[in-house]
């Protein structure tokens, strides 16, 4: 059932010809992920600038918006992408990817420059954001399934490489740390850099889908692929509890019978589809399709 999605993922991750001529392994998914992120960040910057300009019209004490700097915008996107990794890598005892290769940072800087040169961006509306949930789910799955687990598993510290807690915590930090730092120092605001309370620490900020979905999906992927011994045992226990190959021993204690892991590509595609559903639900809530009062009444009267 997942084979079409596995094949699609494999095609999207195939390095593109023009880049392979120079020994660069840049895929179409890499380009789409970079453009999507820079597109979202520009929208956020422009919305914050418009809001600040409106407040300045009614409050003369507010500082006028600063002129945007490409260096600041480029540093913003690099912070979002690599900020969490910069925090987690020293804790895991491994070098950060941007210290080994400059291909990724340079790609995001060039895409940011491209997005900034566009005269205008299409608005973020339900008709576009809902289908883009499919793209967001697959790019996020690439991060939390393919990029994060190997970072933890290759840690020279045995206590870290075999720790399921380290795997979940690394997924949480690497995925969300960049945006946390960006919001903390007001990178996206049209004002001088100042410390402010990040969105994640405000009331109900913990309900943000990005926060809890990262460790959740990493846990699902690790369970399906047996990334660490703990997850192999957990897979066997869950299979037994759901009527699989596990059994019940003496005194009603469940016996753990090893079961075969799922291949990484199939597991990643399954996790991507779960993320698509989560992100589609988030988009539906954001645009008022679900979870808000009055929606049913609007539908009835329309």
CSV table of C-alpha atoms in Angstrom, one decimal:
chain,number,residue,atom,x,y,z
A,1,UNK,CA,0.0,0.0,0.0
A,2,UNK,CA,2.9,2.4,0.8
A,3,UNK,CA,4.9,1.4,-2.3
A,4,UNK,CA,3.8,4.4,-4.4
A,5,UNK,CA,4.8,6.8,-1.7
A,6,UNK,CA,8.1,5.0,-1.2
A,7,UNK,CA,8.8,5.3,-4.9
A,8,UNK,CA,7.8,9.0,-4.9
A,9,UNK,CA,10.1,9.6,-1.9
A,10,UNK,CA,13.0,7.9,-3.7
A,11,UNK,CA,12.5,10.0,-6.8
A,12,UNK,CA,12.3,13.2,-4.8
A,13,UNK,CA,15.6,12.3,-3.0
A,14,UNK,CA,17.5,11.5,-6.2
A,15,UNK,CA,20.3,14.0,-6.7
A,16,UNK,CA,19.6,16.3,-9.6
A,17,UNK,CA,21.8,16.2,-12.7
A,18,UNK,CA,23.2,19.7,-12.8
A,19,UNK,CA,24.4,19.4,-9.2
A,20,UNK,CA,25.9,16.0,-9.5
A,21,UNK,CA,28.2,17.3,-12.2
A,22,UNK,CA,30.0,19.2,-9.4
A,23,UNK,CA,29.7,16.4,-6.9
A,24,UNK,CA,26.8,18.0,-5.0
A,25,UNK,CA,24.1,15.7,-3.7
A,26,UNK,CA,21.2,18.1,-3.9
A,27,UNK,CA,17.8,16.6,-4.6
A,28,UNK,CA,14.5,18.1,-5.7
A,29,UNK,CA,13.2,17.7,-2.1
A,30,UNK,CA,16.1,19.8,-0.8
A,31,UNK,CA,15.2,22.6,-3.2
A,32,UNK,CA,11.5,22.4,-2.4
A,33,UNK,CA,12.2,22.4,1.4
A,34,UNK,CA,14.5,25.4,1.1
A,35,UNK,CA,12.1,27.4,-1.0
A,36,UNK,CA,9.2,26.5,1.2
A,37,UNK,CA,11.0,27.6,4.4
A,38,UNK,CA,12.2,30.9,2.9
A,39,UNK,CA,8.7,31.6,1.5
A,40,UNK,CA,7.2,31.1,5.0
A,41,UNK,CA,9.8,33.2,6.7
A,42,UNK,CA,9.3,36.1,4.2
A,43,UNK,CA,5.5,36.0,4.9
A,44,UNK,CA,6.1,36.1,8.6
A,45,UNK,CA,8.5,39.1,8.3
A,46,UNK,CA,6.1,41.0,6.1
A,47,UNK,CA,3.1,40.3,8.4
A,48,UNK,CA,5.0,41.4,11.4
A,49,UNK,CA,6.2,44.6,9.6
A,50,UNK,CA,2.6,45.4,8.6
A,51,UNK,CA,1.4,44.9,12.2
A,52,UNK,CA,4.2,47.1,13.5
A,53,UNK,CA,3.5,49.9,11.0
A,54,UNK,CA,-0.2,49.9,12.0
A,55,UNK,CA,0.8,50.2,15.7
A,56,UNK,CA,3.2,53.0,15.0
A,57,UNK,CA,0.4,55.0,13.4
A,58,UNK,CA,-1.5,55.0,16.7
A,59,UNK,CA,1.5,55.0,19.1
A,60,UNK,CA,4.3,57.5,18.5
A,61,UNK,CA,6.5,56.0,21.2
A,62,UNK,CA,7.1,52.9,19.1
A,63,UNK,CA,10.3,52.9,17.1
A,64,UNK,CA,9.9,53.0,13.3
A,65,UNK,CA,10.6,49.8,11.4
A,66,UNK,CA,14.1,49.2,10.4
A,67,UNK,CA,15.2,48.7,6.8
A,68,UNK,CA,15.6,45.0,6.1
A,69,UNK,CA,19.1,43.6,5.7
A,70,UNK,CA,19.8,40.6,3.5
A,71,UNK,CA,22.5,39.5,6.0
A,72,UNK,CA,19.9,39.5,8.8
A,73,UNK,CA,17.4,37.6,6.6
A,74,UNK,CA,20.1,35.0,5.7
A,75,UNK,CA,21.2,34.7,9.3
A,76,UNK,CA,17.6,34.1,10.2
A,77,UNK,CA,17.1,31.2,7.8
A,78,UNK,CA,20.4,29.7,8.9
A,79,UNK,CA,19.4,30.0,12.5
A,80,UNK,CA,16.1,28.3,11.9
A,81,UNK,CA,17.7,25.4,10.0
A,82,UNK,CA,20.9,24.9,12.0
A,83,UNK,CA,20.2,26.5,15.4
A,84,UNK,CA,18.8,23.3,17.0
A,85,UNK,CA,21.6,21.2,15.6
A,86,UNK,CA,24.2,23.7,17.0
A,87,UNK,CA,22.7,23.1,20.4
A,88,UNK,CA,22.3,19.4,20.2
A,89,UNK,CA,25.5,18.4,18.5
A,90,UNK,CA,27.9,19.3,21.4
A,91,UNK,CA,25.6,17.4,23.8
A,92,UNK,CA,25.8,14.3,21.6
A,93,UNK,CA,29.5,14.6,21.0
A,94,UNK,CA,29.3,14.9,17.3
A,95,UNK,CA,30.2,17.7,14.9
A,96,UNK,CA,27.5,19.8,13.3
A,97,UNK,CA,26.8,19.2,9.7
A,98,UNK,CA,27.4,22.8,8.7
A,99,UNK,CA,31.0,22.5,10.1
A,100,UNK,CA,31.6,19.6,7.7
A,101,UNK,CA,30.1,20.9,4.5
A,102,UNK,CA,29.0,24.3,3.4
A,103,UNK,CA,26.6,23.0,0.7
A,104,UNK,CA,23.5,23.2,2.9
A,105,UNK,CA,24.1,26.7,4.3
A,106,UNK,CA,25.0,28.0,0.8
A,107,UNK,CA,21.9,26.5,-0.7
A,108,UNK,CA,19.6,28.2,1.9
A,109,UNK,CA,21.4,31.6,1.4
A,110,UNK,CA,21.0,31.4,-2.3
A,111,UNK,CA,17.3,30.4,-2.1
A,112,UNK,CA,16.7,33.2,0.4
A,113,UNK,CA,18.3,35.7,-2.0
A,114,UNK,CA,16.0,34.3,-4.8
A,115,UNK,CA,12.9,34.7,-2.6
A,116,UNK,CA,13.8,38.2,-1.6
A,117,UNK,CA,14.1,39.3,-5.2
A,118,UNK,CA,10.5,38.2,-6.0
A,119,UNK,CA,8.3,41.3,-6.3
A,120,UNK,CA,5.5,39.6,-4.4
A,121,UNK,CA,4.5,36.3,-3.0
A,122,UNK,CA,1.2,34.5,-3.4
A,123,UNK,CA,-0.8,34.7,-0.2
A,124,UNK,CA,-0.9,31.9,2.3
A,125,UNK,CA,-4.5,30.8,1.9
A,126,UNK,CA,-6.4,27.5,2.6
A,127,UNK,CA,-6.5,26.5,-1.1
A,128,UNK,CA,-2.6,26.5,-1.2
A,129,UNK,CA,-1.6,25.6,2.3
A,130,UNK,CA,-3.8,22.5,2.6
A,131,UNK,CA,-2.1,20.8,-0.4
A,132,UNK,CA,1.3,22.0,0.7
A,133,UNK,CA,0.7,19.9,3.9
A,134,UNK,CA,1.7,17.0,1.8
A,135,UNK,CA,5.1,18.6,1.0
A,136,UNK,CA,5.6,19.8,4.6
A,137,UNK,CA,4.9,16.3,5.9
A,138,UNK,CA,7.5,14.7,3.7
A,139,UNK,CA,10.2,17.3,4.3
A,140,UNK,CA,9.7,17.1,8.1
A,141,UNK,CA,9.8,13.2,7.9
A,142,UNK,CA,13.2,13.6,6.1
A,143,UNK,CA,14.5,15.5,9.1
A,144,UNK,CA,13.1,13.5,12.0
A,145,UNK,CA,13.5,10.1,10.4
A,146,UNK,CA,16.5,10.2,8.2
A,147,UNK,CA,18.7,13.0,9.5
A,148,UNK,CA,18.2,13.0,13.3
A,149,UNK,CA,18.5,9.2,14.3
A,150,UNK,CA,22.0,8.8,12.6
A,151,UNK,CA,23.3,11.8,14.5
A,152,UNK,CA,22.4,10.2,17.8
A,153,UNK,CA,23.5,6.6,16.8
A,154,UNK,CA,27.0,7.7,15.7
A,155,UNK,CA,27.7,9.5,19.0
A,156,UNK,CA,31.0,8.2,20.5
A,157,UNK,CA,29.3,8.1,23.9
A,158,UNK,CA,27.7,4.7,24.2
A,159,UNK,CA,25.3,5.9,26.9
A,160,UNK,CA,24.0,8.5,24.4
A,161,UNK,CA,23.9,6.3,21.2
A,162,UNK,CA,21.8,3.6,23.0
A,163,UNK,CA,19.6,6.0,24.9
A,164,UNK,CA,16.0,6.3,23.6
A,165,UNK,CA,15.6,9.5,25.7
A,166,UNK,CA,18.6,11.0,23.9
A,167,UNK,CA,17.0,10.2,20.6
A,168,UNK,CA,13.7,11.8,21.4
A,169,UNK,CA,15.4,14.9,23.0
A,170,UNK,CA,17.7,15.3,20.0
A,171,UNK,CA,14.7,15.2,17.7
A,172,UNK,CA,12.9,17.8,19.8
A,173,UNK,CA,15.9,20.2,20.0
A,174,UNK,CA,17.1,19.8,16.4
A,175,UNK,CA,13.6,20.4,15.0
A,176,UNK,CA,12.5,23.2,17.2
A,177,UNK,CA,15.6,24.8,18.6
A,178,UNK,CA,16.2,27.1,15.5
A,179,UNK,CA,12.7,28.7,15.6
A,180,UNK,CA,13.0,29.0,19.4
A,181,UNK,CA,16.2,31.0,19.1
A,182,UNK,CA,14.7,33.1,16.2
A,183,UNK,CA,11.7,34.0,18.3
A,184,UNK,CA,13.8,34.6,21.4
A,185,UNK,CA,15.9,37.4,19.8
A,186,UNK,CA,13.2,38.8,17.5
A,187,UNK,CA,15.0,38.0,14.2
A,188,UNK,CA,11.7,38.2,12.2
A,189,UNK,CA,10.5,41.5,13.7
A,190,UNK,CA,11.2,44.8,12.0
A,191,UNK,CA,12.8,46.3,15.1
A,192,UNK,CA,16.2,46.1,16.7
A,193,UNK,CA,17.1,42.7,18.1
A,194,UNK,CA,15.7,42.3,21.6
A,195,UNK,CA,15.0,39.4,23.9
A,196,UNK,CA,11.4,38.5,24.0
A,197,UNK,CA,9.3,35.5,25.1
A,198,UNK,CA,9.2,32.9,22.4
A,199,UNK,CA,5.8,31.7,21.1
A,200,UNK,CA,6.6,28.3,22.5
A,201,UNK,CA,6.7,29.6,26.1
A,202,UNK,CA,3.5,31.6,25.9
A,203,UNK,CA,0.2,30.3,27.0
A,204,UNK,CA,-0.7,27.1,25.1
A,205,UNK,CA,2.5,27.4,23.2
A,206,UNK,CA,3.2,23.7,24.1
A,207,UNK,CA,0.2,22.7,21.9
A,208,UNK,CA,2.1,23.7,18.7
A,209,UNK,CA,2.1,20.8,16.4
A,210,UNK,CA,5.8,21.2,15.5
A,211,UNK,CA,6.8,20.8,19.2
A,212,UNK,CA,5.4,17.4,20.0
A,213,UNK,CA,5.2,15.9,16.5
A,214,UNK,CA,9.0,15.7,16.1
A,215,UNK,CA,9.7,13.3,19.0
A,216,UNK,CA,6.5,11.5,18.4
A,217,UNK,CA,7.3,10.7,14.8
A,218,UNK,CA,10.9,9.9,15.6
A,219,UNK,CA,9.6,7.4,18.2
A,220,UNK,CA,7.3,5.8,15.7
A,221,UNK,CA,10.2,5.5,13.1
A,222,UNK,CA,12.6,4.1,15.7
A,223,UNK,CA,10.0,1.6,16.8
A,224,UNK,CA,9.3,0.4,13.3
A,225,UNK,CA,13.0,0.2,12.3
A,226,UNK,CA,14.5,-0.9,15.7
A,227,UNK,CA,16.9,2.0,15.7
A,228,UNK,CA,18.0,1.1,19.2
A,229,UNK,CA,17.5,-2.1,21.4
A,230,UNK,CA,14.8,-0.4,23.4
A,231,UNK,CA,12.7,0.3,20.4
A,232,UNK,CA,13.0,-3.4,19.2
A,233,UNK,CA,11.7,-4.6,22.6
A,234,UNK,CA,8.9,-1.9,22.5
A,235,UNK,CA,7.9,-3.1,19.0
A,236,UNK,CA,7.7,-6.7,20.2
A,237,UNK,CA,5.7,-5.7,23.3
A,238,UNK,CA,3.2,-3.6,21.3
A,239,UNK,CA,2.8,-6.4,18.7
A,240,UNK,CA,2.0,-8.8,21.5
A,241,UNK,CA,-0.4,-6.4,23.2
A,242,UNK,CA,-2.2,-6.0,19.8
A,243,UNK,CA,-2.5,-9.7,19.2
A,244,UNK,CA,0.7,-10.2,17.3
A,245,UNK,CA,3.6,-12.5,17.9
A,246,UNK,CA,3.9,-11.7,21.6
A,247,UNK,CA,2.4,-14.0,24.2
A,248,UNK,CA,1.7,-14.3,27.9
A,249,UNK,CA,3.9,-16.2,30.3
A,250,UNK,CA,3.6,-17.2,33.9
A,251,UNK,CA,1.7,-14.9,36.3
A,252,UNK,CA,0.3,-13.1,33.3
A,253,UNK,CA,3.6,-11.4,32.3
A,254,UNK,CA,3.9,-10.7,28.6
A,255,UNK,CA,6.7,-12.4,26.8
A,256,UNK,CA,8.8,-10.5,24.3
A,257,UNK,CA,9.3,-12.3,21.0
A,258,UNK,CA,11.5,-10.5,18.5
A,259,UNK,CA,9.9,-9.4,15.3
A,260,UNK,CA,11.5,-8.2,12.1
A,261,UNK,CA,11.9,-4.5,11.7
A,262,UNK,CA,10.4,-2.5,8.8
A,263,UNK,CA,12.8,-1.3,6.2
A,264,UNK,CA,13.8,2.4,6.7
A,265,UNK,CA,12.2,3.7,3.5
A,266,UNK,CA,8.8,2.2,4.1
A,267,UNK,CA,8.9,3.3,7.7
A,268,UNK,CA,9.8,6.9,6.7
A,269,UNK,CA,6.9,7.0,4.1
A,270,UNK,CA,4.5,5.8,6.8
A,271,UNK,CA,5.8,8.5,9.2
A,272,UNK,CA,5.5,11.1,6.4
A,273,UNK,CA,1.8,10.3,5.9
A,274,UNK,CA,1.2,10.6,9.6
A,275,UNK,CA,2.8,14.1,9.5
A,276,UNK,CA,0.7,15.0,6.4
A,277,UNK,CA,-2.4,14.3,8.5
A,278,UNK,CA,-1.1,16.3,11.4
A,279,UNK,CA,-0.1,19.3,9.3
A,280,UNK,CA,-3.4,19.2,7.3
A,281,UNK,CA,-5.3,19.3,10.6
A,282,UNK,CA,-3.2,22.2,11.8
A,283,UNK,CA,-3.9,24.1,8.5
A,284,UNK,CA,-7.6,23.4,8.9
A,285,UNK,CA,-7.6,24.8,12.4
A,286,UNK,CA,-5.6,27.8,11.4
A,287,UNK,CA,-8.1,28.8,8.6
A,288,UNK,CA,-11.2,28.0,10.7
A,289,UNK,CA,-12.4,24.8,9.1
A,290,UNK,CA,-12.4,22.9,12.4
A,291,UNK,CA,-12.0,23.7,16.1
A,292,UNK,CA,-13.7,27.1,16.0
A,293,UNK,CA,-17.2,28.2,16.9
A,294,UNK,CA,-19.4,29.5,14.2
A,295,UNK,CA,-17.9,27.4,11.4
A,296,UNK,CA,-21.0,25.2,11.1
A,297,UNK,CA,-23.2,28.3,11.1
A,298,UNK,CA,-21.2,29.9,8.4
A,299,UNK,CA,-21.4,26.8,6.2
A,300,UNK,CA,-25.2,26.7,6.7
A,301,UNK,CA,-25.7,30.3,5.8
A,302,UNK,CA,-23.3,30.3,2.8
